[in-house]
mmCIF file with all atom_site columns, C-alpha atoms and ligand atoms in Angstrom:
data_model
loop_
_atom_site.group_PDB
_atom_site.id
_atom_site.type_symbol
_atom_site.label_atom_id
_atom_site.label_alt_id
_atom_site.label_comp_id
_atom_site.label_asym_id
_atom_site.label_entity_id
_atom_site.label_seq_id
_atom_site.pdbx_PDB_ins_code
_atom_site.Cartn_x
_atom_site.Cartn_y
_atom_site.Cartn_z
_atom_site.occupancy
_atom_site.B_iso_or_equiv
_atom_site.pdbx_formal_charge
_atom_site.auth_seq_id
_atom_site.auth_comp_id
_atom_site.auth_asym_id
_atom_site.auth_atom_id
_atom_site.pdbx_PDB_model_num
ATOM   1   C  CA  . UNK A 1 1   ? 102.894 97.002  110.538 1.00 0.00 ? 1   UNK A CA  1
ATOM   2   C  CA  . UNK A 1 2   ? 102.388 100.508 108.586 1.00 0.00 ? 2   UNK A CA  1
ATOM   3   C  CA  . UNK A 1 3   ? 98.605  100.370 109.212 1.00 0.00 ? 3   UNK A CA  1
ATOM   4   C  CA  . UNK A 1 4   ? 96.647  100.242 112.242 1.00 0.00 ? 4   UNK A CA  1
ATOM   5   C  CA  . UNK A 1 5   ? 92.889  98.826  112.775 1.00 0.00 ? 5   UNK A CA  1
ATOM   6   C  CA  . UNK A 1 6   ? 91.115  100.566 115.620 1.00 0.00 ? 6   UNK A CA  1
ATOM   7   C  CA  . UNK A 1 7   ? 87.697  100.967 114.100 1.00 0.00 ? 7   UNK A CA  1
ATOM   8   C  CA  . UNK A 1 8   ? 85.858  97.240  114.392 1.00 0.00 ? 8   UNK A CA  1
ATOM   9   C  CA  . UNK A 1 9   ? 85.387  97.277  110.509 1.00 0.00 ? 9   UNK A CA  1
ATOM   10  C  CA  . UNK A 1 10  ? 87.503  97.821  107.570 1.00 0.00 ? 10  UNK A CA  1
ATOM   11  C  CA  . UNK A 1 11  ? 86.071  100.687 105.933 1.00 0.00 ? 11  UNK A CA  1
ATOM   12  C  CA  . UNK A 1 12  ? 86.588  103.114 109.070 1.00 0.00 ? 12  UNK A CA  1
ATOM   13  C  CA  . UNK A 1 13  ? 90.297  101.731 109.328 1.00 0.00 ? 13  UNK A CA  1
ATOM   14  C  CA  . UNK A 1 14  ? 90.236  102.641 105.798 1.00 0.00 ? 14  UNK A CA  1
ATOM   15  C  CA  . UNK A 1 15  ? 89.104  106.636 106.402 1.00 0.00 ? 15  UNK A CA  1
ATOM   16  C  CA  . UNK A 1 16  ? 91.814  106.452 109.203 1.00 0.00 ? 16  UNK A CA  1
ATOM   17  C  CA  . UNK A 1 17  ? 94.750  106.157 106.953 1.00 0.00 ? 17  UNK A CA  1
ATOM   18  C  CA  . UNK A 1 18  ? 94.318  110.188 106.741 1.00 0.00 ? 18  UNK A CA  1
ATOM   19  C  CA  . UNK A 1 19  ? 95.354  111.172 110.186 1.00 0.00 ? 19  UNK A CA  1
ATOM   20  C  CA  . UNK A 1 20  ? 94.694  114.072 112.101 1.00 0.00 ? 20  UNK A CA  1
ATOM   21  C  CA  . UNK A 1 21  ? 92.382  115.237 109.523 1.00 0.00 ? 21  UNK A CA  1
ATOM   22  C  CA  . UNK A 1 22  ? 91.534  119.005 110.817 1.00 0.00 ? 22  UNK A CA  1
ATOM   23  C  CA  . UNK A 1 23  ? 94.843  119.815 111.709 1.00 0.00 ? 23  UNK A CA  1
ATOM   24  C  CA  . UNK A 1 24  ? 96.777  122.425 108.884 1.00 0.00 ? 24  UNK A CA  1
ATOM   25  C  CA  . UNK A 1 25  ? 98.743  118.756 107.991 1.00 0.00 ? 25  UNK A CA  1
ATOM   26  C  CA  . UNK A 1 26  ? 96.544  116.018 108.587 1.00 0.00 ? 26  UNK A CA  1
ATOM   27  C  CA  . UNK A 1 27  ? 99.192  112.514 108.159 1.00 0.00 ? 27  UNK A CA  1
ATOM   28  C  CA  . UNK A 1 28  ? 98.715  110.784 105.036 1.00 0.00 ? 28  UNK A CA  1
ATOM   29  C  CA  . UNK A 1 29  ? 99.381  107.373 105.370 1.00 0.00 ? 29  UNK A CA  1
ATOM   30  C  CA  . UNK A 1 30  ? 98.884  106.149 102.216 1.00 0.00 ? 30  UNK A CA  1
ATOM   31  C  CA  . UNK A 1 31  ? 101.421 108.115 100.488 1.00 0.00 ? 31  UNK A CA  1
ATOM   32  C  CA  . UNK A 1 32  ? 102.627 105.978 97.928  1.00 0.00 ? 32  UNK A CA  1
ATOM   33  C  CA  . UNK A 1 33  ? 101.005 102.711 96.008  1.00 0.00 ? 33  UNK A CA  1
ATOM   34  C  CA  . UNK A 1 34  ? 103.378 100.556 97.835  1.00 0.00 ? 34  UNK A CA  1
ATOM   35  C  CA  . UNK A 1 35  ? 101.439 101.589 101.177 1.00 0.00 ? 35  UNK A CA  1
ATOM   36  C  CA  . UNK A 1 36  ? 98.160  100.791 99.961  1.00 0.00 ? 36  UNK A CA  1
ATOM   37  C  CA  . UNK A 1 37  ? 99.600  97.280  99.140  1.00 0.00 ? 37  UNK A CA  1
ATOM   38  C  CA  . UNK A 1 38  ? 100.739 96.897  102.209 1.00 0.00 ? 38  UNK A CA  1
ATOM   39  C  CA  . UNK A 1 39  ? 97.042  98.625  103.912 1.00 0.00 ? 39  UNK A CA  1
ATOM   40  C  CA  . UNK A 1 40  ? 95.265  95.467  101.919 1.00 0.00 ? 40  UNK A CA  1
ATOM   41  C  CA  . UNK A 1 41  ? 97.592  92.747  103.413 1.00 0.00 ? 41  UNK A CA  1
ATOM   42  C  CA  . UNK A 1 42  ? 97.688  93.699  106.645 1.00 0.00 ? 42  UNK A CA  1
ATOM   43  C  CA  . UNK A 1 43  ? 93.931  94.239  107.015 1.00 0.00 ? 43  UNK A CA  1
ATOM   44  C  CA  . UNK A 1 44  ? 93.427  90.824  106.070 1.00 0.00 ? 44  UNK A CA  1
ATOM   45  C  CA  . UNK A 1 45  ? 91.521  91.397  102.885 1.00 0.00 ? 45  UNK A CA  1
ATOM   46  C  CA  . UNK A 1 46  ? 93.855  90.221  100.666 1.00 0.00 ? 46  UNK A CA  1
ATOM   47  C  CA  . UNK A 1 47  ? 96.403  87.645  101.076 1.00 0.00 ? 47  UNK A CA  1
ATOM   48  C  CA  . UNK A 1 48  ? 98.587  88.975  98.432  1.00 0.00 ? 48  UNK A CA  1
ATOM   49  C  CA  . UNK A 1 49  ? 99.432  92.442  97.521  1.00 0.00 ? 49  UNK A CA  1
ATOM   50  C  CA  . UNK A 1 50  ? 97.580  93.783  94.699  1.00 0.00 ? 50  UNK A CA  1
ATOM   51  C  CA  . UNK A 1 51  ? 100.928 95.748  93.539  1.00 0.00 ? 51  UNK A CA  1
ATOM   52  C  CA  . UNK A 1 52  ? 98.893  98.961  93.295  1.00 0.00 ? 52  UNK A CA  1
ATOM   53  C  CA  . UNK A 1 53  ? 100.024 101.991 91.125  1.00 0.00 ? 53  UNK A CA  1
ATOM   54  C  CA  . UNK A 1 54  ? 99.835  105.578 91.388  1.00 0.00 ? 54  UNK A CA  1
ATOM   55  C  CA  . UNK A 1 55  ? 96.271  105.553 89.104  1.00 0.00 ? 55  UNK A CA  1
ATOM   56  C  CA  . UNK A 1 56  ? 95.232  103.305 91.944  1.00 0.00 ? 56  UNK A CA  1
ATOM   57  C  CA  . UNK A 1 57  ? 96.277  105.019 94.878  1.00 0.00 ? 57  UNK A CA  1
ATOM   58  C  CA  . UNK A 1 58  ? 94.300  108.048 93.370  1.00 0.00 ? 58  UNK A CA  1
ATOM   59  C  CA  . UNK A 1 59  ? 90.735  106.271 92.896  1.00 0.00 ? 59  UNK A CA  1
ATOM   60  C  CA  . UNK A 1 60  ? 91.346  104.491 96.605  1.00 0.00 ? 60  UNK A CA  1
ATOM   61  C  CA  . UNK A 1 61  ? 92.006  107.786 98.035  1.00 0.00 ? 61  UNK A CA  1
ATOM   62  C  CA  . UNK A 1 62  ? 88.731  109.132 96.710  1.00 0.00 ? 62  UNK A CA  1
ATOM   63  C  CA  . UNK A 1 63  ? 86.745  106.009 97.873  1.00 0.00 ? 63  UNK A CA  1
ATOM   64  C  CA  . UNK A 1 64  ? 88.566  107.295 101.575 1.00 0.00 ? 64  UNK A CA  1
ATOM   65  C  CA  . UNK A 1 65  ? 87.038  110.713 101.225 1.00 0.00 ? 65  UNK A CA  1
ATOM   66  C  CA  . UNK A 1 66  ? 83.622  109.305 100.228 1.00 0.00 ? 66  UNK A CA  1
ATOM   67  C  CA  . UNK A 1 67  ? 83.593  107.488 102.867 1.00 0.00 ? 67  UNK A CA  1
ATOM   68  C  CA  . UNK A 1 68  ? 84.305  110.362 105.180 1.00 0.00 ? 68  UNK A CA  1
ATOM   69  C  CA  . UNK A 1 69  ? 82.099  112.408 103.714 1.00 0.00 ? 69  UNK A CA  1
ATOM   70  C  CA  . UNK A 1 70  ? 79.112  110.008 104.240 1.00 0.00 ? 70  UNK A CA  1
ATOM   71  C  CA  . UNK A 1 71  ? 80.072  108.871 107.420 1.00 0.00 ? 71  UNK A CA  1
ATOM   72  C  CA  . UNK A 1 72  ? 80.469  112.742 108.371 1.00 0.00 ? 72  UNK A CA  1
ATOM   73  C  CA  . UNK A 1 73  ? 77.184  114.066 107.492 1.00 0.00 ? 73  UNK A CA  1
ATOM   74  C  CA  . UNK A 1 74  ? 75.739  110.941 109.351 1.00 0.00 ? 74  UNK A CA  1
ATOM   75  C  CA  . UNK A 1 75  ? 77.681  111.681 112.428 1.00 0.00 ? 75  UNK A CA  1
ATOM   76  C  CA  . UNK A 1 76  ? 76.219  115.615 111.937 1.00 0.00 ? 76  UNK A CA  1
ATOM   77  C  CA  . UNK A 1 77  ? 72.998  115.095 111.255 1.00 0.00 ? 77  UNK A CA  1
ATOM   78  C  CA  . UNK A 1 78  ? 72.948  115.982 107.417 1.00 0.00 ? 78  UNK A CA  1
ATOM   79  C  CA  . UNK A 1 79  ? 71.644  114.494 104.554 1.00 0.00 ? 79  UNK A CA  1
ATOM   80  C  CA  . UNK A 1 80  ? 74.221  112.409 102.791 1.00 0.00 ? 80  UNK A CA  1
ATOM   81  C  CA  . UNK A 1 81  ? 75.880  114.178 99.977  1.00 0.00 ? 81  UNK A CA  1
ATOM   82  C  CA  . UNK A 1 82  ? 74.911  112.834 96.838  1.00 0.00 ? 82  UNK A CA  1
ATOM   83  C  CA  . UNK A 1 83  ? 78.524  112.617 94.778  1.00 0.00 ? 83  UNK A CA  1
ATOM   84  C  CA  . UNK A 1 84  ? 79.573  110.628 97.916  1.00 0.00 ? 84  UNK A CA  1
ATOM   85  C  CA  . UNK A 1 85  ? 76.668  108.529 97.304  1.00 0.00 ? 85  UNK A CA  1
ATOM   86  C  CA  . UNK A 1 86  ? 77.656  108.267 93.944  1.00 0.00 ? 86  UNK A CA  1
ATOM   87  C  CA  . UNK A 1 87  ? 81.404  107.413 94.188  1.00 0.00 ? 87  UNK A CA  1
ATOM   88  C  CA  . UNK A 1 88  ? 80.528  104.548 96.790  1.00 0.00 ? 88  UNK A CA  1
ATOM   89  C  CA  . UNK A 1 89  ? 77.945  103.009 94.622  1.00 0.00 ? 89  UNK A CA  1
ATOM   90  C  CA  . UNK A 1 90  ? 80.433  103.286 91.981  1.00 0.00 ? 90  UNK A CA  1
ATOM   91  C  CA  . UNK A 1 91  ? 83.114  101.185 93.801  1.00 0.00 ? 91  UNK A CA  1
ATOM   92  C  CA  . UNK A 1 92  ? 80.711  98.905  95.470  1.00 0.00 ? 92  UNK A CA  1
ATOM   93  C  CA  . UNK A 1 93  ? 79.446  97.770  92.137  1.00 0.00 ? 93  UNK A CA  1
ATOM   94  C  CA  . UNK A 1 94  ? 82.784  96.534  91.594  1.00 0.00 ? 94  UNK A CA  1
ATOM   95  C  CA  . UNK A 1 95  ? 84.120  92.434  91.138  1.00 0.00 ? 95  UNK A CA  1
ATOM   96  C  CA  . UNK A 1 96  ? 84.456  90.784  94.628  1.00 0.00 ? 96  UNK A CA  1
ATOM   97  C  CA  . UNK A 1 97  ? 87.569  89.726  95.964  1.00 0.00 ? 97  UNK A CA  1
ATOM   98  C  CA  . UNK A 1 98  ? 88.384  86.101  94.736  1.00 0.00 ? 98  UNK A CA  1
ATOM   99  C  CA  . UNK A 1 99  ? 88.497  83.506  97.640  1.00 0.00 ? 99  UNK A CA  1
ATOM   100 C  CA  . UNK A 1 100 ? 90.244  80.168  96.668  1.00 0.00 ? 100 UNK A CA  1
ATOM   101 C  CA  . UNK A 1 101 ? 89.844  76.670  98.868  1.00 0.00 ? 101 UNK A CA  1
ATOM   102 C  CA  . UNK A 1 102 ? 93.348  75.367  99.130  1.00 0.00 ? 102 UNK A CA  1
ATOM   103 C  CA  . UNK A 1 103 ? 95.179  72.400  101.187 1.00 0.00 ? 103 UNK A CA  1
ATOM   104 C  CA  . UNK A 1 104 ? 96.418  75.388  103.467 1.00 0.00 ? 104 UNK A CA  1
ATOM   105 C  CA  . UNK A 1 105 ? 93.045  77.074  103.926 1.00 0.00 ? 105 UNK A CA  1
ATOM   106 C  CA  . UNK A 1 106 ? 91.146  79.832  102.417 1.00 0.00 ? 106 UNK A CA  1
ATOM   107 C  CA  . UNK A 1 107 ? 93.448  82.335  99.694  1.00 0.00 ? 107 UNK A CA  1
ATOM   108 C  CA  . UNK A 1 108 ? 91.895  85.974  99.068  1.00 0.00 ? 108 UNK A CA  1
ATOM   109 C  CA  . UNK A 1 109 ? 93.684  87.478  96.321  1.00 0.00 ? 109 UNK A CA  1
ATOM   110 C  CA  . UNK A 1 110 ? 92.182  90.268  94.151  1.00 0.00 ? 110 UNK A CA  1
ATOM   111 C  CA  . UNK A 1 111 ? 93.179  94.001  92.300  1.00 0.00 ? 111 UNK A CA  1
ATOM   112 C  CA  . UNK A 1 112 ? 93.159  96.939  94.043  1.00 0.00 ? 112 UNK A CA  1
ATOM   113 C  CA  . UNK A 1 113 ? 89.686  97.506  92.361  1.00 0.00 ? 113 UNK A CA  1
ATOM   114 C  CA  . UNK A 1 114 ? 88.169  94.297  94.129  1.00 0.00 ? 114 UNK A CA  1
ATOM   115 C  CA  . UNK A 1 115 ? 89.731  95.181  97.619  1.00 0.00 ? 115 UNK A CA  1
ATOM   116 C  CA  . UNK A 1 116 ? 87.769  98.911  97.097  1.00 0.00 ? 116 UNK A CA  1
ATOM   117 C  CA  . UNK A 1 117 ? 84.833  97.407  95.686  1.00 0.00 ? 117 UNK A CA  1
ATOM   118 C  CA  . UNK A 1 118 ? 84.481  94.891  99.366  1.00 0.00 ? 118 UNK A CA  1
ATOM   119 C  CA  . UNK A 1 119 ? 85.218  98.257  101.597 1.00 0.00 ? 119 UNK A CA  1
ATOM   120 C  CA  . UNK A 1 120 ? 82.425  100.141 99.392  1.00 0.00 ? 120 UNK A CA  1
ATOM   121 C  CA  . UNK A 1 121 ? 79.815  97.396  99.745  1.00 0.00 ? 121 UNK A CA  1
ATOM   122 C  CA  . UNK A 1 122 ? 80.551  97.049  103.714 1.00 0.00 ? 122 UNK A CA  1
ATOM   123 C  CA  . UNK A 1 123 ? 80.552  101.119 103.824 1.00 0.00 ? 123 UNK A CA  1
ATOM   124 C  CA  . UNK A 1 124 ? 76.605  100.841 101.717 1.00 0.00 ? 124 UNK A CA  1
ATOM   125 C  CA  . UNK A 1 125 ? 75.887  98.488  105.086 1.00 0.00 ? 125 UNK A CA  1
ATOM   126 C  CA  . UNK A 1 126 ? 76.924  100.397 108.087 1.00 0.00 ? 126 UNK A CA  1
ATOM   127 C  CA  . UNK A 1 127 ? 75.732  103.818 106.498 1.00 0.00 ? 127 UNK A CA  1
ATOM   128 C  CA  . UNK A 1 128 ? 72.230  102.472 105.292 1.00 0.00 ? 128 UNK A CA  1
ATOM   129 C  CA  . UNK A 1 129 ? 71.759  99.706  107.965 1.00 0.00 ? 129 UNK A CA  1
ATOM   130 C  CA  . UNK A 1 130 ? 71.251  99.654  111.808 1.00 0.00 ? 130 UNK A CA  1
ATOM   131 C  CA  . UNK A 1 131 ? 75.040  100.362 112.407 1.00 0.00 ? 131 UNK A CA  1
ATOM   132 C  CA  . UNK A 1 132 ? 75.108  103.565 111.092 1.00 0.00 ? 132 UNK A CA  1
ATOM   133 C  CA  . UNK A 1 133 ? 73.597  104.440 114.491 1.00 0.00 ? 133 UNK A CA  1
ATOM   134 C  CA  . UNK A 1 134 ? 77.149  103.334 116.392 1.00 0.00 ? 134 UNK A CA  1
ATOM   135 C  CA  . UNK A 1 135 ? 79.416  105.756 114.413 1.00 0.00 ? 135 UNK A CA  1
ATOM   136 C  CA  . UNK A 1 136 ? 81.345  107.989 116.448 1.00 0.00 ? 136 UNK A CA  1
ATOM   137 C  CA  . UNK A 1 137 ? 84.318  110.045 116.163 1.00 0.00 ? 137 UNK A CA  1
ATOM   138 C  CA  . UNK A 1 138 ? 87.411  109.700 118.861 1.00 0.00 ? 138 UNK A CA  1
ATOM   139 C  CA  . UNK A 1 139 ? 86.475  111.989 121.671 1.00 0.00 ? 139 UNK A CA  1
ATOM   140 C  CA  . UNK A 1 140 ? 90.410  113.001 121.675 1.00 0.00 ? 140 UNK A CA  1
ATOM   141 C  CA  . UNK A 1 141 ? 89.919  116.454 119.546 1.00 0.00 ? 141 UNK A CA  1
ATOM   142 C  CA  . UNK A 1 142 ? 92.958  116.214 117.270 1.00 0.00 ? 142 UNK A CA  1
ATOM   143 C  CA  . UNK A 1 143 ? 92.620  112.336 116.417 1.00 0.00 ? 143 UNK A CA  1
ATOM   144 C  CA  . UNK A 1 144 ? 89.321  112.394 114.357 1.00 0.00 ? 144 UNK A CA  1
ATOM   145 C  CA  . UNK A 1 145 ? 88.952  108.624 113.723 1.00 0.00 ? 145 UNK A CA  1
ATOM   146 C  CA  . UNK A 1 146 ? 85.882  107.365 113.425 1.00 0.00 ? 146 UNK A CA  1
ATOM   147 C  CA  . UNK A 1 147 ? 84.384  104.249 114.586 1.00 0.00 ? 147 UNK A CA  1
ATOM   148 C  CA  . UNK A 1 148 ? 81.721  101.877 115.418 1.00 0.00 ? 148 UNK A CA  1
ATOM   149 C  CA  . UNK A 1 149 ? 80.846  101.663 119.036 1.00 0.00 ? 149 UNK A CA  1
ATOM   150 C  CA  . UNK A 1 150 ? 79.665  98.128  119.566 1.00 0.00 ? 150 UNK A CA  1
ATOM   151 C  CA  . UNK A 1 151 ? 80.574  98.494  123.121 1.00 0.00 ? 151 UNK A CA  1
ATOM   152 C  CA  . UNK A 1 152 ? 77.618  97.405  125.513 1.00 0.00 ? 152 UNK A CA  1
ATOM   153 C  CA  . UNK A 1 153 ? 75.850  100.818 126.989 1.00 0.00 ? 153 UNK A CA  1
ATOM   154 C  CA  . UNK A 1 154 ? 77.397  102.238 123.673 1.00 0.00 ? 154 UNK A CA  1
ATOM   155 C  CA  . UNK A 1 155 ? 80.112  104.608 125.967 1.00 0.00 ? 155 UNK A CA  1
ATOM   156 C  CA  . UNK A 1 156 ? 83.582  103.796 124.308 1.00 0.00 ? 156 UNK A CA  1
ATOM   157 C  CA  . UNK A 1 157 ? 84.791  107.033 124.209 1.00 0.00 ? 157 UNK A CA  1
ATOM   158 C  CA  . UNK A 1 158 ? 87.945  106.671 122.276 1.00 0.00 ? 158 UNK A CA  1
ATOM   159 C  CA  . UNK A 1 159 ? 89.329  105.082 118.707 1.00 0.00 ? 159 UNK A CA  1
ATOM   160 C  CA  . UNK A 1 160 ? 91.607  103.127 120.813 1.00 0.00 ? 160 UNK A CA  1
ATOM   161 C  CA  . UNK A 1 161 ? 92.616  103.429 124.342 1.00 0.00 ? 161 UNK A CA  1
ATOM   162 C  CA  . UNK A 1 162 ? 96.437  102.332 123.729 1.00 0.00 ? 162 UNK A CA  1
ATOM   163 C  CA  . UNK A 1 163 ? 96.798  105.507 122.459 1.00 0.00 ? 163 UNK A CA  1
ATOM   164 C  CA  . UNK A 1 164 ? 94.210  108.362 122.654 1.00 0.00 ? 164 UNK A CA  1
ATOM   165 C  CA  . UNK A 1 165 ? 92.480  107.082 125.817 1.00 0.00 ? 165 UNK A CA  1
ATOM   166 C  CA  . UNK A 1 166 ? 95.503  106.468 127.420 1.00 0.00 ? 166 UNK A CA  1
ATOM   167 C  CA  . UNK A 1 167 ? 96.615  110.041 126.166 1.00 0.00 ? 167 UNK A CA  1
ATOM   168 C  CA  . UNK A 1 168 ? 93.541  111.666 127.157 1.00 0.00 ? 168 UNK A CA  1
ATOM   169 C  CA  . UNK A 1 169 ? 94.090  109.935 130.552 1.00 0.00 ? 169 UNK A CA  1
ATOM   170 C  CA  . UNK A 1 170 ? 97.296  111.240 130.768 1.00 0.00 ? 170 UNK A CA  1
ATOM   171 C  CA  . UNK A 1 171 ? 96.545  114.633 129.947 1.00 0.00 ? 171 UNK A CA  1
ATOM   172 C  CA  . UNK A 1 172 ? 93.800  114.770 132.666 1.00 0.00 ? 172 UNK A CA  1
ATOM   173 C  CA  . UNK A 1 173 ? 96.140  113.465 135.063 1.00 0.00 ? 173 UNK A CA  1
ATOM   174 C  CA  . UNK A 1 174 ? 98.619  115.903 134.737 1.00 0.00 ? 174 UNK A CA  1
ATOM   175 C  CA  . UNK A 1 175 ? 95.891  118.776 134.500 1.00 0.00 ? 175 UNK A CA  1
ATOM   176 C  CA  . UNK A 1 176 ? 95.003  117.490 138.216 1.00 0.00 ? 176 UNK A CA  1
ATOM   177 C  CA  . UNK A 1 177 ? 98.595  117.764 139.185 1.00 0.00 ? 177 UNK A CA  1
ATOM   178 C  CA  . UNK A 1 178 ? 99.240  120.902 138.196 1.00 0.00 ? 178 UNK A CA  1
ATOM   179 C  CA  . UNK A 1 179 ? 96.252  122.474 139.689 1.00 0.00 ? 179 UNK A CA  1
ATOM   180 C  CA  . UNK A 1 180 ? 97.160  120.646 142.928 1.00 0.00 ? 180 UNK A CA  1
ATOM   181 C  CA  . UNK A 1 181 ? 100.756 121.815 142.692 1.00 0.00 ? 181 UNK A CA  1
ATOM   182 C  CA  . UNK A 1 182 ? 100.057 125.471 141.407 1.00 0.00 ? 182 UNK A CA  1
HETATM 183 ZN ZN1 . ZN  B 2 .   ? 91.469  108.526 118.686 1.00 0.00 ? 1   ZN  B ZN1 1
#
């Protein structure tokens, strides 16, 4: 797997493909067409690659930042800036992916286009529906994911705790440690 899916919903998986996000060289994970391919298969959404190209890439990596953007000014309080708006009504209005009935099940194939246009629509329900109230970023500082906290009390701290809870855990730990020891 290239891609990993912390978030409990495609979309915020989606805005995590750009890593690290306030450091000087946040980690682009999408870096080439062949990655986005690869995002759309092993998400689920499609059961084929769409065999994306560099046009492609471009237009999903501004759907990302629209997303962030929304989903930033929600988590701060602000009104929602209106080109983000824009660019995910844009993509939303897009074809659906194509689901097939087959002897082997259910097929999802689509573009790159169609696989945008599903993680547009679901962003239009989080940010303008009851979820948009569970967003939260990763408590770790440097990790800046984003997610939906559908944990009961609503107190998951972290994007995942394999790695920044356990990290944060970690950190704490040896903070403890060396006060004991010092
Ligand atoms: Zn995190």
């Amino acid at each position: 797997m290239n891609h990993a899916f912390p978030c409990g919903t495609l979309p915020l998986d989606f805005v995590g493909t750009l890593r690290a996000r306030r450091n000087a060289a946040p980690m682009e994970k999408l870096a080439t067409p062949e990655l986005l391919d690869d995002w759309f298969v092993e998400s689920g959404m499609l059961d084929l690659a769409p065999v994306a190209n560099e046009a492609d890439l471009t237009i999903a990596r501004e759907l990302r930042e629209a997303i962030y953007d929304l989903v930033a000014a929600r988590l701060e309080d602000r009104p929602l800036p209106a080109e983000a708006v824009a660019e995910v009504n844009l993509q939303a209005s897009g074809l659906p992916v194509t689901l097939r009935l087959g002897p082997d099940g259910t097929t999802r194939t689509g573009s790159v286009s169609q696989g945008l246009a599903a993680l547009a629509r679901e962003t239009v329900e989080i940010l303008g529906g009851d979820e948009g109230a569970l967003l939260r970023e990763c408590t770790r500082p440097e990790c800046t994911q984003v997610y939906l906290d559908r944990s009961r009390g609503h107190r998951r701290e972290w994007c995942a705790m394999r790695t920044c809870g356990n990290r944060v855990k970690a950190a704490a730990y040896r903070a403890r440690q060396h006060s004991v020891n010092s």
